[in-house]
Amino acid sequence: MNIELIFQIAGIGILTSIFHTVLKQAGKEEYSFIATLAGVSIALIMVVQLLADLLNKVKSVFFLS
Amino acid sequence: MFKVFGALCIIGGCGYGGFRIGREYRLRVETLRGLQNGLNLLETEISYSSTPLPLALYRIGEKLSHGSALLFLHAARLLLSKEVVNAGKAWEDGIKVLQQHVRMSKEEINILSVFGQSLGNSAKQEQLKNIELTREQLSIIEKQALEARLKYERMWQYLGFCLGAVIVLILL
């Protein structure tokens, strides 16, 4: 488990919130929503492989696969 | 070491892009102000000193700042060198030159080209009235441009840097 990934995702979270605030202040609510969505999906793409590994491990622990 | 250098390059590049976009808003306001000043001066040239149009345009172009001067100087050059004998056509060409340097909306171009159509082919009073009308329309647009500048100039500056930071984070 590399700790770097956690920091990376935390950074993306912080920057996404900045995006959201700046865009909302400029009166572009719809874009701020899209920016947040993009941030969430980027973080999800980073994590999805690890989630798959986790599920596989759970399966192997209980002899399901 | 290379990573840090690359990260700085990306953040700097994106930040610069943001600044460039933000600067366009400022440039637009400045150009609109310059055009209004130019029309003011043109009014004086026509009503007070009755200068011939090519010379009047040239004098005004020399007085104005960079952006809006292009329009007047180009039109004056065309008329002085007798490449174009129609003042409206010269004005139209000047608008095209201005458009290449400053990003302008269709509305502004429309106002300017309507003004150009009556330039130099009507009586003094008509022209003065026309200048007055165009100036009013430009001042309304300037107000809108100023609002947009206050709203979006800062936003683009922040967004540029943030976008750079996000790209760096994803690539890291």
Short mmCIF file of C-alpha atoms in Angstrom, two decimals:
data_model
loop_
_atom_site.label_atom_id
_atom_site.label_comp_id
_atom_site.label_asym_id
_atom_site.label_seq_id
_atom_site.Cartn_x
_atom_site.Cartn_y
_atom_site.Cartn_z
CA MET A 1 0.00 0.00 0.00
CA ASN A 2 1.62 3.23 -1.07
CA ILE A 3 0.84 6.28 1.01
CA GLU A 4 1.50 8.62 -1.95
CA LEU A 5 -1.84 7.81 -3.49
CA ILE A 6 -3.69 9.03 -0.41
CA PHE A 7 -1.89 12.36 -0.51
CA GLN A 8 -2.52 12.63 -4.21
CA ILE A 9 -6.24 12.13 -3.74
CA ALA A 10 -6.25 14.59 -0.84
CA GLY A 11 -4.57 17.17 -3.09
CA ILE A 12 -7.11 16.62 -5.83
CA GLY A 13 -9.86 17.06 -3.23
CA ILE A 14 -8.43 20.39 -2.05
CA LEU A 15 -7.99 21.70 -5.58
CA THR A 16 -11.47 20.57 -6.55
CA SER A 17 -12.91 22.53 -3.66
CA ILE A 18 -10.93 25.60 -4.80
CA PHE A 19 -12.29 25.14 -8.32
CA HIS A 20 -15.78 24.89 -6.90
CA THR A 21 -15.45 28.05 -4.82
CA VAL A 22 -13.86 30.15 -7.54
CA LEU A 23 -16.39 29.14 -10.18
CA LYS A 24 -19.29 29.65 -7.82
CA GLN A 25 -18.07 33.12 -6.91
CA ALA A 26 -17.90 33.99 -10.59
CA GLY A 27 -21.54 32.97 -10.89
CA LYS A 28 -20.98 29.81 -12.92
CA GLU A 29 -22.79 27.28 -10.76
CA GLU A 30 -23.19 24.71 -13.52
CA TYR A 31 -19.47 24.67 -14.26
CA SER A 32 -18.62 24.41 -10.58
CA PHE A 33 -20.82 21.32 -10.41
CA ILE A 34 -19.08 19.84 -13.45
CA ALA A 35 -15.66 20.59 -11.89
CA THR A 36 -16.64 18.79 -8.70
CA LEU A 37 -17.92 15.85 -10.69
CA ALA A 38 -14.68 15.71 -12.65
CA GLY A 39 -12.66 15.75 -9.42
CA VAL A 40 -14.69 12.90 -7.97
CA SER A 41 -14.39 10.82 -11.13
CA ILE A 42 -10.62 11.36 -11.35
CA ALA A 43 -10.24 10.22 -7.74
CA LEU A 44 -12.48 7.22 -8.47
CA ILE A 45 -10.41 6.23 -11.51
CA MET A 46 -7.30 6.26 -9.32
CA VAL A 47 -8.91 4.10 -6.67
CA VAL A 48 -10.87 1.65 -8.81
CA GLN A 49 -7.94 -0.70 -9.40
CA LEU A 50 -7.24 -0.94 -5.67
CA LEU A 51 -10.90 -1.59 -4.97
CA ALA A 52 -10.85 -4.46 -7.46
CA ASP A 53 -7.77 -5.91 -5.73
CA LEU A 54 -9.51 -5.63 -2.39
CA LEU A 55 -12.60 -7.47 -3.63
CA ASN A 56 -10.44 -10.19 -5.16
CA LYS A 57 -8.63 -10.63 -1.85
CA VAL A 58 -11.93 -10.87 0.02
CA LYS A 59 -13.06 -13.51 -2.45
CA SER A 60 -9.88 -15.51 -2.06
CA VAL A 61 -10.06 -15.34 1.72
CA PHE A 62 -13.47 -16.97 1.69
CA PHE A 63 -12.53 -19.40 -1.10
CA LEU A 64 -15.16 -17.95 -3.45
CA SER A 65 -13.04 -17.75 -6.59
CA MET B 1 14.86 16.77 -9.95
CA PHE B 2 13.40 16.39 -13.41
CA LYS B 3 10.00 15.83 -11.88
CA VAL B 4 10.14 19.10 -9.96
CA PHE B 5 11.28 20.97 -13.07
CA GLY B 6 8.48 19.45 -15.16
CA ALA B 7 5.91 20.25 -12.46
CA LEU B 8 7.05 23.88 -12.35
CA CYS B 9 6.86 24.07 -16.15
CA ILE B 10 3.31 22.74 -16.23
CA ILE B 11 2.09 25.00 -13.42
CA GLY B 12 3.80 28.00 -14.97
CA GLY B 13 2.41 27.27 -18.41
CA CYS B 14 -1.16 26.81 -17.22
CA GLY B 15 -0.90 29.91 -15.01
CA TYR B 16 0.38 31.94 -17.94
CA GLY B 17 -2.52 30.68 -20.07
CA GLY B 18 -4.94 31.82 -17.38
CA PHE B 19 -3.28 35.23 -17.25
CA ARG B 20 -3.51 35.56 -21.02
CA ILE B 21 -7.23 34.83 -21.02
CA GLY B 22 -7.74 37.25 -18.11
CA ARG B 23 -5.77 39.91 -19.94
CA GLU B 24 -8.12 39.73 -22.91
CA TYR B 25 -10.93 41.04 -20.73
CA ARG B 26 -8.82 44.03 -19.72
CA LEU B 27 -7.74 44.65 -23.30
CA ARG B 28 -11.35 44.66 -24.46
CA VAL B 29 -12.32 47.34 -21.94
CA GLU B 30 -9.31 49.44 -22.91
CA THR B 31 -10.11 49.14 -26.61
CA LEU B 32 -13.72 50.18 -26.07
CA ARG B 33 -12.57 53.20 -24.08
CA GLY B 34 -10.08 54.07 -26.79
CA LEU B 35 -12.75 53.86 -29.46
CA GLN B 36 -14.99 56.22 -27.52
CA ASN B 37 -12.11 58.67 -27.10
CA GLY B 38 -11.45 58.38 -30.81
CA LEU B 39 -15.06 59.17 -31.65
CA ASN B 40 -14.90 62.17 -29.30
CA LEU B 41 -11.84 63.46 -31.11
CA LEU B 42 -13.46 62.78 -34.47
CA GLU B 43 -16.43 64.87 -33.39
CA THR B 44 -14.09 67.75 -32.56
CA GLU B 45 -12.23 67.37 -35.84
CA ILE B 46 -15.47 67.42 -37.81
CA SER B 47 -17.37 70.12 -35.94
CA TYR B 48 -14.60 72.51 -34.88
CA SER B 49 -11.73 72.30 -37.31
CA SER B 50 -13.52 70.71 -40.31
CA THR B 51 -10.47 68.57 -41.10
CA PRO B 52 -10.72 66.31 -44.17
CA LEU B 53 -11.57 62.78 -43.06
CA PRO B 54 -8.30 60.96 -43.96
CA LEU B 55 -6.22 63.53 -42.11
CA ALA B 56 -8.62 63.59 -39.17
CA LEU B 57 -8.47 59.79 -38.86
CA TYR B 58 -4.68 59.87 -39.03
CA ARG B 59 -4.38 62.53 -36.32
CA ILE B 60 -6.75 60.64 -34.05
CA GLY B 61 -4.91 57.38 -34.63
CA GLU B 62 -1.67 59.00 -33.53
CA LYS B 63 -3.22 60.27 -30.32
CA LEU B 64 -4.87 57.03 -29.23
CA SER B 65 -3.31 54.10 -27.40
CA HIS B 66 -2.23 50.94 -29.17
CA GLY B 67 -5.39 48.82 -29.57
CA SER B 68 -7.97 51.24 -30.86
CA ALA B 69 -5.43 53.28 -32.83
CA LEU B 70 -5.07 50.41 -35.31
CA LEU B 71 -8.56 50.98 -36.68
CA PHE B 72 -8.08 54.70 -37.23
CA LEU B 73 -4.53 54.44 -38.56
CA HIS B 74 -5.35 51.66 -41.01
CA ALA B 75 -8.40 53.48 -42.36
CA ALA B 76 -6.39 56.70 -42.65
CA ARG B 77 -3.56 54.93 -44.46
CA LEU B 78 -5.94 53.41 -46.98
CA LEU B 79 -7.60 56.76 -47.64
CA LEU B 80 -4.37 58.77 -47.77
CA SER B 81 -2.68 56.39 -50.18
CA LYS B 82 -5.88 56.42 -52.28
CA GLU B 83 -6.03 52.62 -52.30
CA VAL B 84 -9.65 52.96 -51.29
CA VAL B 85 -11.72 56.03 -52.11
CA ASN B 86 -14.77 55.06 -50.11
CA ALA B 87 -14.50 56.03 -46.43
CA GLY B 88 -16.95 53.31 -45.40
CA LYS B 89 -14.83 50.63 -47.11
CA ALA B 90 -11.64 51.91 -45.46
CA TRP B 91 -13.37 51.87 -42.05
CA GLU B 92 -14.53 48.32 -42.70
CA ASP B 93 -10.95 47.24 -43.47
CA GLY B 94 -9.80 48.99 -40.31
CA ILE B 95 -12.31 46.98 -38.28
CA LYS B 96 -10.88 43.78 -39.78
CA VAL B 97 -7.37 44.79 -38.71
CA LEU B 98 -8.60 45.63 -35.21
CA GLN B 99 -10.37 42.29 -35.02
CA GLN B 100 -7.11 40.45 -35.65
CA HIS B 101 -5.49 42.06 -32.63
CA VAL B 102 -8.33 42.32 -30.13
CA ARG B 103 -11.07 39.76 -29.64
CA MET B 104 -14.36 41.56 -30.17
CA SER B 105 -17.97 40.47 -29.99
CA LYS B 106 -20.32 40.53 -32.97
CA GLU B 107 -22.31 43.31 -31.35
CA GLU B 108 -19.37 45.69 -31.25
CA ILE B 109 -18.37 44.92 -34.81
CA ASN B 110 -21.93 45.51 -35.88
CA ILE B 111 -22.07 48.90 -34.17
CA LEU B 112 -18.77 49.95 -35.69
CA SER B 113 -19.65 48.81 -39.19
CA VAL B 114 -23.04 50.54 -39.08
CA PHE B 115 -21.17 53.70 -38.09
CA GLY B 116 -18.74 53.16 -40.96
CA GLN B 117 -21.49 52.96 -43.53
CA SER B 118 -22.53 56.54 -42.90
CA LEU B 119 -18.98 57.83 -42.46
CA GLY B 120 -18.07 60.49 -44.97
CA ASN B 121 -21.21 60.38 -47.09
CA SER B 122 -23.62 62.68 -45.28
CA ALA B 123 -23.84 66.24 -44.01
CA LYS B 124 -21.93 67.44 -40.96
CA GLN B 125 -24.96 67.41 -38.67
CA GLU B 126 -25.89 63.88 -39.64
CA GLN B 127 -22.38 62.65 -38.98
CA LEU B 128 -22.25 64.31 -35.58
CA LYS B 129 -25.55 62.71 -34.66
CA ASN B 130 -24.25 59.38 -35.81
CA ILE B 131 -21.07 59.74 -33.77
CA GLU B 132 -23.14 60.56 -30.71
CA LEU B 133 -25.31 57.47 -31.21
CA THR B 134 -22.33 55.17 -31.72
CA ARG B 135 -20.62 56.56 -28.64
CA GLU B 136 -23.66 55.89 -26.51
CA GLN B 137 -23.91 52.32 -27.76
CA LEU B 138 -20.20 51.77 -27.14
CA SER B 139 -20.48 53.12 -23.61
CA ILE B 140 -23.26 50.62 -22.84
CA ILE B 141 -21.08 47.80 -24.15
CA GLU B 142 -18.13 49.13 -22.17
CA LYS B 143 -20.14 48.87 -18.97
CA GLN B 144 -20.96 45.25 -19.77
CA ALA B 145 -17.32 44.53 -20.61
CA LEU B 146 -16.23 46.09 -17.32
CA GLU B 147 -18.64 43.89 -15.39
CA ALA B 148 -17.39 40.81 -17.21
CA ARG B 149 -13.83 41.85 -16.47
CA LEU B 150 -14.45 42.23 -12.73
CA LYS B 151 -16.14 38.85 -12.67
CA TYR B 152 -13.94 36.70 -14.87
CA GLU B 153 -10.43 38.18 -14.92
CA ARG B 154 -9.59 36.97 -11.41
CA MET B 155 -11.41 33.68 -12.00
CA TRP B 156 -9.28 32.78 -15.02
CA GLN B 157 -6.09 33.64 -13.16
CA TYR B 158 -6.99 31.28 -10.32
CA LEU B 159 -8.26 28.58 -12.65
CA GLY B 160 -5.07 28.57 -14.70
CA PHE B 161 -2.87 27.85 -11.69
CA CYS B 162 -5.33 25.35 -10.21
CA LEU B 163 -5.55 23.47 -13.49
CA GLY B 164 -1.76 23.26 -13.62
CA ALA B 165 -1.66 21.95 -10.07
CA VAL B 166 -4.29 19.30 -10.83
CA ILE B 167 -2.41 18.09 -13.90
CA VAL B 168 0.79 17.86 -11.87
CA LEU B 169 -0.98 15.92 -9.12
CA ILE B 170 -2.47 13.44 -11.58
CA LEU B 171 0.85 12.90 -13.35
CA LEU B 172 2.90 12.63 -10.14
#
